[in-house]
Coordinates of C-alpha atoms in Angstrom, one line a residue:
X1269 CA -4.2 -2.7 -19.2
X1270 CA -7.6 -1.7 -17.8
X1271 CA -8.8 -3.8 -14.9
X1272 CA -12.2 -5.0 -16.0
X1273 CA -13.4 -5.6 -12.4
X1274 CA -12.8 -1.9 -11.6
X1275 CA -14.4 -0.8 -14.8
X1276 CA -17.6 -2.9 -14.0
X1277 CA -17.6 -1.7 -10.4
X1278 CA -17.6 2.0 -11.5
X1279 CA -20.7 1.3 -13.7
X1280 CA -22.5 -0.1 -10.6
X1281 CA -21.4 2.9 -8.5
X1282 CA -22.7 5.3 -11.1
X1283 CA -26.0 3.4 -11.2
X1284 CA -26.4 3.9 -7.5
X1285 CA -26.4 7.7 -7.7
X1286 CA -29.5 8.2 -5.6
X1287 CA -28.1 6.2 -2.6
X1288 CA -25.7 7.0 0.1
X1289 CA -22.6 5.1 -0.9
X1290 CA -19.2 4.2 0.5
X1291 CA -16.3 2.9 -1.7
X1292 CA -13.3 1.2 -0.2
X1293 CA -10.5 1.9 -2.7
X1294 CA -7.6 -0.5 -2.3
X1295 CA -4.5 -0.9 -4.5
X1296 CA -6.3 -3.5 -6.6
X1297 CA -8.5 -0.7 -7.9
X1298 CA -7.4 0.6 -11.3
X1299 CA -6.5 4.2 -11.0
X1300 CA -7.5 4.9 -14.6
X1301 CA -11.2 3.9 -13.8
X1302 CA -11.5 6.8 -11.3
X1303 CA -12.0 9.2 -14.2
X1304 CA -15.3 7.4 -15.1
X1305 CA -16.8 8.0 -11.7
X1306 CA -19.5 10.7 -11.6
X1307 CA -18.9 13.0 -8.6
X1308 CA -21.8 13.3 -6.2
X1309 CA -22.3 14.5 -2.6
X1310 CA -23.6 11.1 -1.5
X1311 CA -20.5 9.1 -2.6
X1312 CA -17.6 8.8 -0.2
X1313 CA -14.3 7.2 -1.0
X1314 CA -11.8 5.8 1.6
X1315 CA -8.5 4.9 0.0
X1316 CA -5.5 3.3 1.7
X1317 CA -3.3 4.2 -1.2
X1318 CA -2.1 7.8 -1.5
X1319 CA -1.9 8.0 -5.3
X1320 CA -5.5 6.8 -5.6
X1321 CA -6.6 9.3 -3.1
X1322 CA -4.7 12.2 -4.8
X1323 CA -6.3 11.2 -8.2
X1324 CA -9.7 11.1 -6.6
X1325 CA -9.4 14.5 -5.1
X1326 CA -8.1 15.9 -8.5
X1327 CA -11.2 14.5 -10.1
X1328 CA -13.5 16.2 -7.6
X1329 CA -14.5 13.1 -5.7
X1330 CA -15.1 13.1 -2.0
X1331 CA -12.1 11.0 -0.8
X1332 CA -10.1 10.5 2.4
X1333 CA -6.7 8.8 2.8
X1334 CA -6.7 6.4 5.8
X1335 CA -6.5 2.8 6.9
X1336 CA -9.8 1.0 6.5
X1337 CA -10.2 0.7 10.3
X1338 CA -10.9 4.5 10.5
X1339 CA -14.0 5.5 12.6
X1340 CA -17.1 6.0 10.4
X1341 CA -20.2 7.4 12.1
X1342 CA -22.8 7.3 9.4
X1343 CA -24.5 4.3 7.8
X1344 CA -24.8 3.8 4.0
X1345 CA -27.2 2.1 1.6
X1346 CA -24.4 0.9 -0.6
X1347 CA -20.8 -0.4 0.1
X1348 CA -18.5 -1.2 -2.8
X1349 CA -15.2 -3.1 -2.9
X1350 CA -13.1 -4.4 -5.8
X1351 CA -11.7 -7.6 -4.2
X1352 CA -8.3 -6.8 -2.5
X1353 CA -5.1 -8.8 -2.7
X1354 CA -5.0 -9.6 1.0
X1355 CA -7.6 -11.8 2.6
X1356 CA -7.6 -10.0 6.0
X1357 CA -8.6 -6.8 4.3
X1358 CA -11.5 -8.4 2.5
X1359 CA -12.7 -10.2 5.6
X1360 CA -12.4 -7.0 7.7
X1361 CA -14.5 -5.0 5.2
X1362 CA -17.1 -7.7 5.0
X1363 CA -17.3 -7.7 8.8
X1364 CA -17.5 -3.9 8.9
X1365 CA -20.4 -3.9 6.5
X1366 CA -22.6 -5.1 9.3
X1367 CA -22.2 -1.8 11.1
X1368 CA -21.9 0.4 8.1
X1369 CA -24.9 -0.7 6.1
X1370 CA -28.5 0.1 7.0
X1371 CA -30.8 -2.9 7.2
X1372 CA -31.2 -4.3 3.6
X1373 CA -28.3 -2.2 2.5
X1374 CA -26.1 -3.7 -0.2
X1375 CA -22.5 -4.8 -0.1
X1376 CA -21.1 -5.1 -3.6
X1377 CA -18.0 -7.3 -4.1
X1378 CA -16.4 -7.7 -7.5
X1379 CA -13.3 -9.4 -8.9
X1380 CA -11.9 -12.1 -11.0
X1381 CA -12.3 -15.8 -10.4
X1382 CA -8.6 -16.1 -9.6
X1383 CA -8.9 -13.4 -6.9
X1384 CA -11.1 -15.8 -4.9
X1385 CA -14.1 -13.6 -5.5
X1386 CA -16.8 -16.3 -5.5
X1387 CA -15.6 -17.6 -2.2
X1388 CA -15.7 -14.1 -0.7
X1389 CA -19.2 -13.6 -2.0
X1390 CA -20.4 -16.9 -0.4
X1391 CA -18.7 -15.9 2.9
X1392 CA -20.4 -12.5 2.8
X1393 CA -23.8 -14.0 2.1
X1394 CA -23.5 -16.3 5.1
X1395 CA -22.3 -13.5 7.4
X1396 CA -25.0 -11.0 6.4
X1397 CA -27.8 -13.6 6.3
X1398 CA -28.4 -13.0 2.6
X1399 CA -29.5 -15.4 -0.2
X1400 CA -27.7 -13.4 -3.0
X1401 CA -26.0 -15.3 -5.8
X1402 CA -22.8 -14.5 -7.5
X1403 CA -23.2 -13.3 -11.1
X1404 CA -20.5 -14.3 -13.6
X1405 CA -19.5 -12.2 -16.6
X1406 CA -16.6 -14.0 -18.4
X1407 CA -13.9 -14.3 -15.7
X1408 CA -15.5 -11.6 -13.4
X1409 CA -17.8 -12.4 -10.5
X1410 CA -20.1 -9.8 -8.9
X1411 CA -22.0 -10.3 -5.7
X1412 CA -24.6 -7.8 -4.4
X1413 CA -25.3 -8.9 -0.9
X1414 CA -28.1 -7.4 1.3
X1415 CA -27.5 -7.0 5.0
X1416 CA -30.1 -8.8 7.1
X1417 CA -29.0 -10.5 10.3
X1418 CA -25.2 -10.6 10.7
X1419 CA -23.7 -13.7 12.1
X1420 CA -20.2 -14.7 13.2
X1421 CA -17.5 -12.4 11.9
X1422 CA -14.9 -13.7 9.5
X1423 CA -11.3 -14.2 10.7
X1424 CA -9.3 -11.1 9.8
X1425 CA -6.0 -11.8 11.7
X1426 CA -6.7 -8.8 14.0
X1427 CA -6.6 -6.3 11.2
X1428 CA -7.7 -3.4 13.4
X1429 CA -4.7 -3.9 15.9
X1430 CA -1.0 -3.3 15.7
X1431 CA 0.7 -6.6 16.5
X1432 CA 4.3 -7.3 17.8
X1433 CA 6.5 -9.2 15.4
X1434 CA 10.2 -10.1 15.5
X1435 CA 12.9 -7.5 16.1
X1436 CA 10.8 -5.4 18.5
X1437 CA 8.6 -4.1 15.7
X1438 CA 4.9 -3.7 15.4
X1439 CA 2.9 -4.4 12.2
X1440 CA -0.4 -5.5 11.0
X1441 CA -2.1 -7.1 7.9
X1442 CA -2.1 -4.6 5.0
X1443 CA 1.6 -4.0 5.0
X1444 CA 3.6 -6.1 2.5
X1445 CA 5.3 -9.0 4.5
X1446 CA 3.6 -7.6 7.6
X1447 CA 4.5 -10.4 10.0
X1448 CA 8.2 -10.9 9.2
X1449 CA 11.5 -9.3 8.4
X1450 CA 12.0 -8.9 4.7
X1451 CA 15.1 -10.7 3.8
X1452 CA 16.1 -8.3 1.1
X1453 CA 15.9 -5.4 3.6
X1454 CA 18.0 -7.4 6.1
X1455 CA 20.6 -8.0 3.3
X1456 CA 20.8 -4.3 2.6
X1457 CA 21.4 -3.6 6.3
X1458 CA 24.2 -6.1 6.4
X1459 CA 26.1 -4.0 3.8
X1460 CA 25.2 -0.6 5.2
X1461 CA 27.9 0.1 7.8
X1462 CA 30.7 -0.6 5.3
X1463 CA 28.9 1.5 2.6
X1464 CA 28.7 4.4 4.9
X1465 CA 32.4 4.3 5.5
X1466 CA 33.2 3.8 1.8
X1467 CA 31.1 6.7 0.6
X1468 CA 32.0 8.8 3.7
X1469 CA 28.4 9.4 4.8
X1470 CA 28.7 11.4 8.0
X1471 CA 26.8 11.0 11.3
X1472 CA 23.8 13.3 11.4
X1473 CA 23.2 12.9 7.7
X1474 CA 19.7 13.2 6.2
X1475 CA 18.1 9.9 5.3
X1476 CA 15.1 9.2 3.1
X1477 CA 13.5 5.8 3.5
X1478 CA 11.6 5.5 0.1
X1479 CA 8.8 3.1 0.5
X1480 CA 9.3 2.6 4.2
X1481 CA 6.8 -0.1 5.0
X1482 CA 6.6 -0.6 8.8
X1483 CA 10.0 1.2 9.2
X1484 CA 12.5 -1.6 9.3
X1485 CA 15.2 0.1 7.2
X1486 CA 15.0 3.4 9.1
X1487 CA 15.1 1.8 12.5
X1488 CA 18.1 -0.5 11.7
X1489 CA 20.0 2.2 9.9
X1490 CA 19.6 4.5 12.9
X1491 CA 21.3 1.8 15.0
X1492 CA 24.3 2.0 12.8
X1493 CA 24.6 5.8 12.7
X1494 CA 22.5 8.7 13.9
X1495 CA 20.4 10.0 11.0
X1496 CA 17.8 12.7 10.4
X1497 CA 15.2 10.4 9.0
X1498 CA 12.3 11.0 6.7
X1499 CA 10.2 7.9 6.0
X1500 CA 7.6 7.8 3.3
X1501 CA 5.1 5.3 1.8
X1502 CA 1.9 5.4 -0.2
X1503 CA 0.2 2.8 2.1
X1504 CA -1.8 4.2 5.0
X1505 CA -1.4 1.0 7.0
X1506 CA 2.4 1.1 6.6
X1507 CA 2.6 4.7 7.7
X1508 CA 0.6 3.9 10.8
X1509 CA 2.9 1.1 11.7
X1510 CA 6.1 3.1 10.9
X1511 CA 4.9 6.0 13.1
X1512 CA 4.3 3.6 16.0
X1513 CA 7.7 1.9 15.6
X1514 CA 9.4 5.3 15.5
X1515 CA 7.7 6.1 18.8
X1516 CA 8.6 2.7 20.4
X1517 CA 12.3 2.9 19.2
X1518 CA 12.5 6.6 20.2
X1519 CA 13.4 7.8 16.7
X1520 CA 12.9 11.5 16.0
X1521 CA 11.9 11.1 12.4
X1522 CA 9.2 12.3 10.0
X1523 CA 6.7 9.8 8.5
X1524 CA 5.0 11.3 5.4
X1525 CA 2.5 10.1 2.9
X1526 CA 3.5 10.2 -0.7
X1527 CA 3.5 8.4 -4.0
X1528 CA 7.3 7.6 -4.4
X1529 CA 8.2 10.8 -2.7
X1530 CA 6.0 13.1 -4.7
X1531 CA 5.1 15.3 -1.8
X1532 CA 8.7 15.8 -0.6
X1533 CA 10.8 18.7 -1.9
X1534 CA 14.1 18.4 -0.2
X1535 CA 17.2 16.4 -1.2
X1536 CA 19.0 13.9 1.1
X1537 CA 22.4 12.6 1.8
X1538 CA 21.3 9.0 1.9
X1539 CA 18.3 7.2 0.3
X1540 CA 17.5 3.6 1.2
X1541 CA 15.0 1.7 -0.9
X1542 CA 13.6 -1.8 -1.3
X1543 CA 11.2 -1.1 -4.1
X1544 CA 8.0 -3.1 -4.8
X1545 CA 7.4 -4.6 -8.2
X1546 CA 3.6 -5.4 -7.7
X1547 CA 0.6 -3.2 -7.8
X1548 CA -2.4 -5.1 -6.5
X1549 CA -2.5 -8.5 -8.2
X1550 CA -0.3 -7.5 -11.1
X1551 CA 3.4 -7.1 -11.7
X1552 CA 4.1 -3.4 -12.4
X1553 CA 7.1 -3.0 -14.8
X1554 CA 7.0 0.8 -14.4
X1555 CA 7.6 0.9 -10.6
X1556 CA 11.4 0.3 -10.6
X1557 CA 12.2 3.1 -13.1
X1558 CA 9.9 5.4 -11.2
X1559 CA 11.6 4.7 -7.9
X1560 CA 15.0 5.2 -9.5
X1561 CA 14.1 8.6 -11.0
X1562 CA 12.5 9.8 -7.8
X1563 CA 15.6 8.6 -5.9
X1564 CA 17.8 10.7 -8.2
X1565 CA 15.5 13.7 -7.9
X1566 CA 15.7 13.5 -4.1
X1567 CA 19.4 12.9 -3.8
X1568 CA 22.0 15.5 -3.1
X1569 CA 24.8 15.9 -5.7
X1570 CA 27.3 14.1 -3.4
X1571 CA 24.6 11.7 -1.9
X1572 CA 24.3 7.9 -2.0
X1573 CA 21.2 5.8 -2.9
X1574 CA 21.2 2.2 -1.9
X1575 CA 18.7 -0.2 -3.4
X1576 CA 18.0 -3.9 -2.8
X1577 CA 16.1 -5.9 -5.3
X1578 CA 15.5 -9.5 -6.3
X1579 CA 18.5 -10.8 -8.1
X1580 CA 16.5 -11.3 -11.4
X1581 CA 15.5 -7.6 -11.6
X1582 CA 17.9 -5.7 -13.9
X1583 CA 18.1 -2.6 -11.7
X1584 CA 21.6 -1.7 -12.8
X1585 CA 20.4 -1.7 -16.4
X1586 CA 17.4 0.4 -15.6
X1587 CA 19.6 2.8 -13.6
X1588 CA 21.7 3.6 -16.7
X1589 CA 21.0 7.1 -17.9
X1590 CA 19.6 8.0 -14.5
X1591 CA 22.6 7.7 -12.2
X1592 CA 26.2 8.4 -13.2
X1593 CA 27.8 5.7 -11.0
X1594 CA 26.2 2.2 -10.5
X1595 CA 27.9 -0.4 -8.3
X1596 CA 26.6 -3.8 -7.4
X1597 CA 28.1 -4.1 -3.9
X1598 CA 26.6 -7.4 -2.8
X1599 CA 24.8 -10.3 -4.3
X1600 CA 23.5 -13.7 -3.2
X1601 CA 21.1 -16.2 -4.7
X1602 CA 18.1 -14.1 -3.9
X1603 CA 19.0 -10.4 -3.8
X1604 CA 21.5 -7.8 -4.9
X1605 CA 22.4 -4.5 -3.3
X1606 CA 23.2 -1.7 -5.7
X1607 CA 24.9 1.6 -4.7
X1608 CA 23.9 4.6 -6.9
X1609 CA 25.3 8.1 -7.0
X1610 CA 24.7 11.1 -9.3

């Protein structure tokens, strides 16, 4: 279903065709709406999601893939954001608008009422010294806030800094579950040593961490056995954190940007995956089948894929017709671990 906020934002972006514009493209942005953007030299996109960046490039848009804290030297007349799911990201971009906008430049924020959009618009007005008002169209709020005299920055939980968390890891806002150990991933690791023995996965095997986040599964797996690791994610923030954790933990592994492994050609002895089931604000029913198919496509003929999912997700049913052998190896009230082989 089309995200109406993204659709309306694209209309505003196209209307600003004579002005230098910067668009922060987060996971809440509807990828289908990119096709409606009119390419122009004075429009720059920064996306922290790899599939959105790939689509933008394919459509001839001027896009870069990076975290939103990337250095930007020029100033713009227009900044655009479809309200993101995570508050620190929205606050960080509002704060950055003070340096990125010329005086009386416009920050456009748009999103649904349930996204907290009106509150964000009010905060941006106060920060930028503007008297703009939120416009409501059904359930969608739009704020076009001019930059005058910036005040006290909004709290963003140190978005621009990697922060130590439990288990000797570093992470930051923008990664799912950024400040904790995911209990599903921890449950998978509890089963892994026995699974490696059962399926005769040898030391030095190749491992693909599919949807790596800040690198928890890779780091913990490497403490059980010595692997040749490739970690991949679509999230620029996650990749930055994972690279740092590999350096800190002295893991000689690759960290690659991809959309569910779409930039990776080789096959692996072992694949570990804790797949997401949300895209932006919405539950995405297509994600689990996509992760399963990509796992199969990247698995050696005698390889092993190990998934952990919430107990209510019928992964074993979705895996039928994709994998030849499906085995629920552990289950508790919250999660289940499923071993898959070709």
